[in-house]
Amino acid sequence: MEPLLNITGLTMNFGGIRALDNLDLRVREGQIVALIGPNGAGKTTFFNCLTGIYKPTSGDLLLTPPGKKTRRLNGLKPNKVTQQGLARTFQNIRLFPNMTVLENVMIGRHCRTRAKVLGALFRNAGTVQEEQEIVALSLMILENMGLADMVNEFAKNLPYGDQRRLEIGRALATDPLLLLLDEPAAGMNPQETSELEELITTIRDDGLSILLIEHDMKLVMNLSDYIFVLDYGKKIAEGTPEEIRNNPAVIKAYLGEDIEDA
Amino acid sequence: MDYFTELFFSGLTRGSIYALIALGYTMVYGIIGLINFAHGEIYMIGAFTALITSTILNIYGFPLPAVIILTVLASTIWAAAYGFTVEKLAYQPLRNAPRLSPLISAIGMSIFLQNYVLLAQTSDFLPFPALIPDFKFMEPYAGVIGTSDMLILVTTAVVMLLLTWLIKFTRTGKAMRATAQDQKMAMLVGINVDRVISITFIIGSALAAIGGLLIASHIGQINFYIGFIAGIKAFTAAVLGGIGSVPGAVLGSFILGLTESFATGYVSSDYEDVFAFSLLVLILIFRPSGLLGKASIEKV
Amino acid sequence: MISLTDIKKGLLVSLWFVFLTFPLMVIKINPIDKVILWRWSNMYWVAGGSFLCYLAMQIYKTRKLTRQEHIKQGLIKEKPKMQFKLLSDPKIYLPTLAVAGLFFLAFPLLFSTYQTNIMITALMYVVLGLGLNIVVGVAGLLDLGYVAFYAVGAYSYALLHLHFGLGFWEVLPIGGLLAASFGILLGFPVLRLRGDYLAIVTLGFGEIIRLILENWNEFSHGPSGISNIPRPGFFGIHLGLEQSITYLYYLMILMVIFTIFVVNRLQSSRIGRAWFALREDEIACQAMGIDKTKTKLTAFALGAFWAGMVGVIFAAKTTFVNPASFTFLESAIILCIVVLGGMGSIIGVIIAALILILLPEYLRAFSDYRMLVFGAVLVIMMVFRPQGIVANIRRTYTVQKND
């Protein structure tokens, strides 16, 4: 069966610098796949290529929704990529700080709804119903995220960990097939990290596939079904957590760091 | 052919003036990423200060060289002081505000300064004395290039060289380039970013004042509104060359000056400003990074 | 509260401003007669004024700091915003609304035609402010050429009447649509650009439109403009001057209500949310599947539509249009209304428009300083109160918990 996301030969040049070099990567349906590597390895650049923020120099990004035809994501604008079923979070949280928590999630529904200016003016039955559905669904997501108590808070007033979760919730509201998480555990304490771990597992159990960039090795090893390792824009290893743990190239890339304890 | 040469030199003269103003835009944009709408007003204030100083000195009977030197000094010093103060009052408090805020503040400052000069001085056009008499040796070329045209070209060239030297080879220049690259990093390596920004405003304003002084004595009249149009045109030149790039600003200014000169000379002078604005709109649409600028990649 | 160092610093600041303003404020020359006028009194004003301003700012700063400190330490609670209370308590805002509504309805009966005329102008600016508010306040697109769309509306009435004899009611939507198409034409290529470029392009566009109107005599009759534009008709009945002004006044009131209704509905819709989000973070917006260009274009075109309609009304009110009515300063005034009122806040924009337009009319002494004050307002609001006099209030939702 075609993998959900199949990336072949992805290369990205910035001027003379090759940030990503001939990368091959796959995510199968229902998997949690992790992308790891030292700082500056090109992980976020990879996300930006995948989500249409950068235009890759070469390579193929193919998405095959279950039971549907394969689609090429290259050259699509970020909003189109999201519409195709990829949703992401950002390394430095990018919420809409002066909008409420609920509104942040409601924005995620934008690409799955259609009310236009005239609908907004006349509030016909269809628009009203659509709006109610947006609210109901967003509230449900917030409930699942454990943020139901603060729907009317400004996003900027939320504690750090909640902001991270809100960003995930917002991404979920776009009904993605594949969720891209860019260092979701960054800056979290162990307690918050383990809650996050639970959350990600629940999301996967609900049928989503997840591609994860993360530095917290414990989290990566616990969660992932499959791991890709990047260094200087090249893939240096791939495999199950067990295989990666014992891969000498990976250990070398991390400067001999004992990744089991990291 | 003569008409062509005449237009060519008048285009170069225009271009030089635009370059002097455009540098201020480009330097400020390079460092804090702000379109300093008030910059044209600084140029206008430079011209006014020059007019006031030279008139007073003339009335008190100072000799010509002293009048020229003191006028240049006064106009650059005061323009620099205005530039410095504007930055402190209207932009510095907004360093971390959303992008729109300093822009609106800049527009407010521009309107404020315009009306400040209008109220403090006059709304009429004031005649500006030709500070320097026509040189004898220029007489044979008078049909093509006048003394003041030549003066403008030479002064601009000298100023450009000085500025290039300053940016390339001095400590201040290095600090400015570092701040333009990455403000946070510059701060971490011990550069006083606030000071660098102030210096940038001071230099840019002084350059604009020289431009104001030269154009005023070239055209022979000024009023409170000259800064607005000149400002937009100089900004057009800066964008044309690639905003943030110093050589780009100069190149863009000459292109704009020549285009305007030929367009008004051969097509119609009614639409002089329309040419410049249309050029601006077209560049932004087709090549927003300008001729020498680099396309910027936003960090995510 | 004020320490000695503050005073010392204040003196230095005032000395600096005396130096700064000396050539322009104190000296006035007449280059033709070679006379110098020394206006020393101005210097004292500057010195005293800047000293007091500095002290006032210092006091404001320390008070704000201690407040924040106290809030942090939990000594005092964050004060619930006054406006928040005023606007959310129906016991307060309903009567206020009723009184204001009655006042505006009865205005032409209570005051002279002259006053009514001024009020019409103010109401026009209310609508213009609300229109620009969609663009600048809600979608965060700095449009400095808003007046160009206003001009398109005004001239479309003038010209369509001149050449084809069309009446006010036919042109009202046409003027709006024409302005909106201009908005789309300009916006389509430009809205892809960064925000500050948009500002300068719209500024340039505004000037281009004005210069074309000024110079293309065959088309627009040049600087002398077009006169004899009819006032709006009332079902074919001919109205006298006074009646037609009263009529126009009520028309304007209807227009204001209509605009408020539309803007309000838009803001709390799917599109309105996308606009707000776009203002907050463009990249995140795109990552949420929002088409940046299309969403911006909608806001831009809607804003232009409103400017076009008010333009038609303007032409009908003055019965005369010429390019001098559509300078950059006009755009600046409208921007000032939005900024002072509070970006995205409907009630704030209305209040700000009334203040900024009516005050100079009634305080004649103030009117010379009008543009100076407008410029200062833009700076001061950005530095001290970027949210405007009435901050935009986000809609809240009540959640029923089922536990």
PDB file of N, CA and C in Angstrom, chain C residues 267-318:
ATOM      1  N   GLN C 267     -17.738  41.255  11.086  1.00  0.00           N
ATOM      2  CA  GLN C 267     -16.700  41.001  12.077  1.00  0.00           C
ATOM      3  C   GLN C 267     -16.921  39.706  12.839  1.00  0.00           C
ATOM      4  N   SER C 268     -18.197  39.385  13.050  1.00  0.00           N
ATOM      5  CA  SER C 268     -18.423  38.167  13.832  1.00  0.00           C
ATOM      6  C   SER C 268     -18.704  36.983  12.923  1.00  0.00           C
ATOM      7  N   SER C 269     -18.234  37.058  11.686  1.00  0.00           N
ATOM      8  CA  SER C 269     -18.450  35.942  10.773  1.00  0.00           C
ATOM      9  C   SER C 269     -17.136  35.204  10.542  1.00  0.00           C
ATOM     10  N   ARG C 270     -17.229  34.185   9.722  1.00  0.00           N
ATOM     11  CA  ARG C 270     -16.055  33.398   9.377  1.00  0.00           C
ATOM     12  C   ARG C 270     -14.998  34.286   8.706  1.00  0.00           C
ATOM     13  N   ILE C 271     -15.449  35.164   7.802  1.00  0.00           N
ATOM     14  CA  ILE C 271     -14.526  36.047   7.097  1.00  0.00           C
ATOM     15  C   ILE C 271     -13.871  37.020   8.071  1.00  0.00           C
ATOM     16  N   GLY C 272     -14.699  37.593   8.959  1.00  0.00           N
ATOM     17  CA  GLY C 272     -14.177  38.561   9.919  1.00  0.00           C
ATOM     18  C   GLY C 272     -13.107  37.946  10.800  1.00  0.00           C
ATOM     19  N   ARG C 273     -13.349  36.703  11.235  1.00  0.00           N
ATOM     20  CA  ARG C 273     -12.339  36.023  12.052  1.00  0.00           C
ATOM     21  C   ARG C 273     -11.041  35.874  11.281  1.00  0.00           C
ATOM     22  N   ALA C 274     -11.175  35.525  10.002  1.00  0.00           N
ATOM     23  CA  ALA C 274      -9.971  35.359   9.186  1.00  0.00           C
ATOM     24  C   ALA C 274      -9.227  36.685   9.075  1.00  0.00           C
ATOM     25  N   TRP C 275      -9.958  37.810   8.964  1.00  0.00           N
ATOM     26  CA  TRP C 275      -9.311  39.115   8.893  1.00  0.00           C
ATOM     27  C   TRP C 275      -8.511  39.389  10.158  1.00  0.00           C
ATOM     28  N   PHE C 276      -9.169  39.163  11.292  1.00  0.00           N
ATOM     29  CA  PHE C 276      -8.472  39.413  12.564  1.00  0.00           C
ATOM     30  C   PHE C 276      -7.224  38.540  12.666  1.00  0.00           C
ATOM     31  N   ALA C 277      -7.371  37.291  12.272  1.00  0.00           N
ATOM     32  CA  ALA C 277      -6.244  36.372  12.378  1.00  0.00           C
ATOM     33  C   ALA C 277      -5.103  36.815  11.472  1.00  0.00           C
ATOM     34  N   LEU C 278      -5.473  37.306  10.312  1.00  0.00           N
ATOM     35  CA  LEU C 278      -4.473  37.788   9.364  1.00  0.00           C
ATOM     36  C   LEU C 278      -3.687  38.944   9.953  1.00  0.00           C
ATOM     37  N   ARG C 279      -4.373  39.797  10.686  1.00  0.00           N
ATOM     38  CA  ARG C 279      -3.710  40.925  11.320  1.00  0.00           C
ATOM     39  C   ARG C 279      -2.736  40.423  12.373  1.00  0.00           C
ATOM     40  N   GLU C 280      -3.101  39.327  13.032  1.00  0.00           N
ATOM     41  CA  GLU C 280      -2.270  38.824  14.124  1.00  0.00           C
ATOM     42  C   GLU C 280      -1.024  38.118  13.615  1.00  0.00           C
ATOM     43  N   ASP C 281      -1.176  37.218  12.658  1.00  0.00           N
ATOM     44  CA  ASP C 281      -0.026  36.429  12.221  1.00  0.00           C
ATOM     45  C   ASP C 281      -0.313  35.797  10.863  1.00  0.00           C
ATOM     46  N   GLU C 282       0.327  36.351   9.841  1.00  0.00           N
ATOM     47  CA  GLU C 282       0.023  35.904   8.481  1.00  0.00           C
ATOM     48  C   GLU C 282       0.445  34.468   8.234  1.00  0.00           C
ATOM     49  N   ILE C 283       1.619  34.119   8.768  1.00  0.00           N
ATOM     50  CA  ILE C 283       2.139  32.783   8.467  1.00  0.00           C
ATOM     51  C   ILE C 283       1.281  31.704   9.128  1.00  0.00           C
ATOM     52  N   ALA C 284       0.928  31.961  10.384  1.00  0.00           N
ATOM     53  CA  ALA C 284       0.068  31.002  11.067  1.00  0.00           C
ATOM     54  C   ALA C 284      -1.267  30.897  10.341  1.00  0.00           C
ATOM     55  N   CYS C 285      -1.726  32.016   9.828  1.00  0.00           N
ATOM     56  CA  CYS C 285      -2.992  32.068   9.119  1.00  0.00           C
ATOM     57  C   CYS C 285      -2.977  31.151   7.912  1.00  0.00           C
ATOM     58  N   GLN C 286      -1.910  31.251   7.148  1.00  0.00           N
ATOM     59  CA  GLN C 286      -1.813  30.409   5.960  1.00  0.00           C
ATOM     60  C   GLN C 286      -1.722  28.950   6.353  1.00  0.00           C
ATOM     61  N   ALA C 287      -0.984  28.717   7.449  1.00  0.00           N
ATOM     62  CA  ALA C 287      -0.845  27.332   7.896  1.00  0.00           C
ATOM     63  C   ALA C 287      -2.188  26.781   8.345  1.00  0.00           C
ATOM     64  N   MET C 288      -3.154  27.653   8.645  1.00  0.00           N
ATOM     65  CA  MET C 288      -4.481  27.194   9.015  1.00  0.00           C
ATOM     66  C   MET C 288      -5.393  27.092   7.795  1.00  0.00           C
ATOM     67  N   GLY C 289      -4.809  27.231   6.608  1.00  0.00           N
ATOM     68  CA  GLY C 289      -5.591  27.033   5.400  1.00  0.00           C
ATOM     69  C   GLY C 289      -6.330  28.260   4.917  1.00  0.00           C
ATOM     70  N   ILE C 290      -5.936  29.442   5.408  1.00  0.00           N
ATOM     71  CA  ILE C 290      -6.602  30.654   4.937  1.00  0.00           C
ATOM     72  C   ILE C 290      -5.843  31.211   3.743  1.00  0.00           C
ATOM     73  N   ASP C 291      -6.566  31.493   2.667  1.00  0.00           N
ATOM     74  CA  ASP C 291      -5.948  32.076   1.487  1.00  0.00           C
ATOM     75  C   ASP C 291      -5.694  33.560   1.769  1.00  0.00           C
ATOM     76  N   LYS C 292      -4.414  33.863   1.966  1.00  0.00           N
ATOM     77  CA  LYS C 292      -4.016  35.205   2.394  1.00  0.00           C
ATOM     78  C   LYS C 292      -4.493  36.277   1.429  1.00  0.00           C
ATOM     79  N   THR C 293      -4.136  36.087   0.152  1.00  0.00           N
ATOM     80  CA  THR C 293      -4.425  37.124  -0.835  1.00  0.00           C
ATOM     81  C   THR C 293      -5.923  37.349  -0.987  1.00  0.00           C
ATOM     82  N   LYS C 294      -6.678  36.262  -1.065  1.00  0.00           N
ATOM     83  CA  LYS C 294      -8.111  36.380  -1.280  1.00  0.00           C
ATOM     84  C   LYS C 294      -8.770  37.078  -0.093  1.00  0.00           C
ATOM     85  N   THR C 295      -8.358  36.688   1.103  1.00  0.00           N
ATOM     86  CA  THR C 295      -8.964  37.274   2.295  1.00  0.00           C
ATOM     87  C   THR C 295      -8.657  38.763   2.387  1.00  0.00           C
ATOM     88  N   LYS C 296      -7.396  39.103   2.101  1.00  0.00           N
ATOM     89  CA  LYS C 296      -7.027  40.519   2.133  1.00  0.00           C
ATOM     90  C   LYS C 296      -7.802  41.295   1.091  1.00  0.00           C
ATOM     91  N   LEU C 297      -7.920  40.680  -0.081  1.00  0.00           N
ATOM     92  CA  LEU C 297      -8.586  41.360  -1.187  1.00  0.00           C
ATOM     93  C   LEU C 297     -10.039  41.663  -0.839  1.00  0.00           C
ATOM     94  N   THR C 298     -10.692  40.709  -0.170  1.00  0.00           N
ATOM     95  CA  THR C 298     -12.078  40.937   0.232  1.00  0.00           C
ATOM     96  C   THR C 298     -12.169  42.167   1.126  1.00  0.00           C
ATOM     97  N   ALA C 299     -11.266  42.238   2.110  1.00  0.00           N
ATOM     98  CA  ALA C 299     -11.294  43.379   3.027  1.00  0.00           C
ATOM     99  C   ALA C 299     -11.025  44.674   2.272  1.00  0.00           C
ATOM    100  N   PHE C 300     -10.039  44.624   1.429  1.00  0.00           N
ATOM    101  CA  PHE C 300      -9.634  45.815   0.686  1.00  0.00           C
ATOM    102  C   PHE C 300     -10.772  46.313  -0.202  1.00  0.00           C
ATOM    103  N   ALA C 301     -11.400  45.381  -0.909  1.00  0.00           N
ATOM    104  CA  ALA C 301     -12.468  45.757  -1.828  1.00  0.00           C
ATOM    105  C   ALA C 301     -13.693  46.262  -1.072  1.00  0.00           C
ATOM    106  N   LEU C 302     -14.008  45.612   0.066  1.00  0.00           N
ATOM    107  CA  LEU C 302     -15.164  46.067   0.849  1.00  0.00           C
ATOM    108  C   LEU C 302     -14.942  47.474   1.376  1.00  0.00           C
ATOM    109  N   GLY C 303     -13.730  47.726   1.863  1.00  0.00           N
ATOM    110  CA  GLY C 303     -13.396  49.074   2.342  1.00  0.00           C
ATOM    111  C   GLY C 303     -13.567  50.081   1.221  1.00  0.00           C
ATOM    112  N   ALA C 304     -13.061  49.725   0.042  1.00  0.00           N
ATOM    113  CA  ALA C 304     -13.155  50.626  -1.106  1.00  0.00           C
ATOM    114  C   ALA C 304     -14.608  50.858  -1.494  1.00  0.00           C
ATOM    115  N   PHE C 305     -15.419  49.795  -1.418  1.00  0.00           N
ATOM    116  CA  PHE C 305     -16.836  49.900  -1.745  1.00  0.00           C
ATOM    117  C   PHE C 305     -17.490  50.986  -0.888  1.00  0.00           C
ATOM    118  N   TRP C 306     -17.187  50.950   0.388  1.00  0.00           N
ATOM    119  CA  TRP C 306     -17.798  51.935   1.280  1.00  0.00           C
ATOM    120  C   TRP C 306     -17.319  53.345   0.959  1.00  0.00           C
ATOM    121  N   ALA C 307     -16.017  53.478   0.702  1.00  0.00           N
ATOM    122  CA  ALA C 307     -15.493  54.796   0.352  1.00  0.00           C
ATOM    123  C   ALA C 307     -16.180  55.301  -0.904  1.00  0.00           C
ATOM    124  N   GLY C 308     -16.402  54.401  -1.881  1.00  0.00           N
ATOM    125  CA  GLY C 308     -17.057  54.802  -3.116  1.00  0.00           C
ATOM    126  C   GLY C 308     -18.465  55.316  -2.868  1.00  0.00           C
ATOM    127  N   MET C 309     -19.206  54.615  -2.016  1.00  0.00           N
ATOM    128  CA  MET C 309     -20.576  55.044  -1.736  1.00  0.00           C
ATOM    129  C   MET C 309     -20.599  56.405  -1.041  1.00  0.00           C
ATOM    130  N   VAL C 310     -19.702  56.580  -0.058  1.00  0.00           N
ATOM    131  CA  VAL C 310     -19.668  57.880   0.614  1.00  0.00           C
ATOM    132  C   VAL C 310     -19.243  58.955  -0.375  1.00  0.00           C
ATOM    133  N   GLY C 311     -18.392  58.587  -1.323  1.00  0.00           N
ATOM    134  CA  GLY C 311     -17.984  59.538  -2.360  1.00  0.00           C
ATOM    135  C   GLY C 311     -19.191  60.042  -3.134  1.00  0.00           C
ATOM    136  N   VAL C 312     -20.082  59.121  -3.497  1.00  0.00           N
ATOM    137  CA  VAL C 312     -21.293  59.520  -4.219  1.00  0.00           C
ATOM    138  C   VAL C 312     -22.107  60.482  -3.357  1.00  0.00           C
ATOM    139  N   ILE C 313     -22.254  60.144  -2.082  1.00  0.00           N
ATOM    140  CA  ILE C 313     -23.024  61.022  -1.188  1.00  0.00           C
ATOM    141  C   ILE C 313     -22.359  62.384  -1.069  1.00  0.00           C
ATOM    142  N   PHE C 314     -21.025  62.361  -1.008  1.00  0.00           N
ATOM    143  CA  PHE C 314     -20.284  63.621  -0.908  1.00  0.00           C
ATOM    144  C   PHE C 314     -20.585  64.517  -2.113  1.00  0.00           C
ATOM    145  N   ALA C 315     -20.534  63.915  -3.307  1.00  0.00           N
ATOM    146  CA  ALA C 315     -20.795  64.690  -4.513  1.00  0.00           C
ATOM    147  C   ALA C 315     -22.207  65.255  -4.474  1.00  0.00           C
ATOM    148  N   ALA C 316     -23.151  64.435  -3.975  1.00  0.00           N
ATOM    149  CA  ALA C 316     -24.532  64.893  -3.925  1.00  0.00           C
ATOM    150  C   ALA C 316     -24.717  65.993  -2.887  1.00  0.00           C
ATOM    151  N   LYS C 317     -23.948  65.916  -1.827  1.00  0.00           N
ATOM    152  CA  LYS C 317     -24.101  66.912  -0.758  1.00  0.00           C
ATOM    153  C   LYS C 317     -23.549  68.264  -1.199  1.00  0.00           C
ATOM    154  N   THR C 318     -22.345  68.273  -1.762  1.00  0.00           N
ATOM    155  CA  THR C 318     -21.719  69.544  -2.112  1.00  0.00           C
ATOM    156  C   THR C 318     -22.144  70.018  -3.489  1.00  0.00           C
TER     157      THR C 318
END
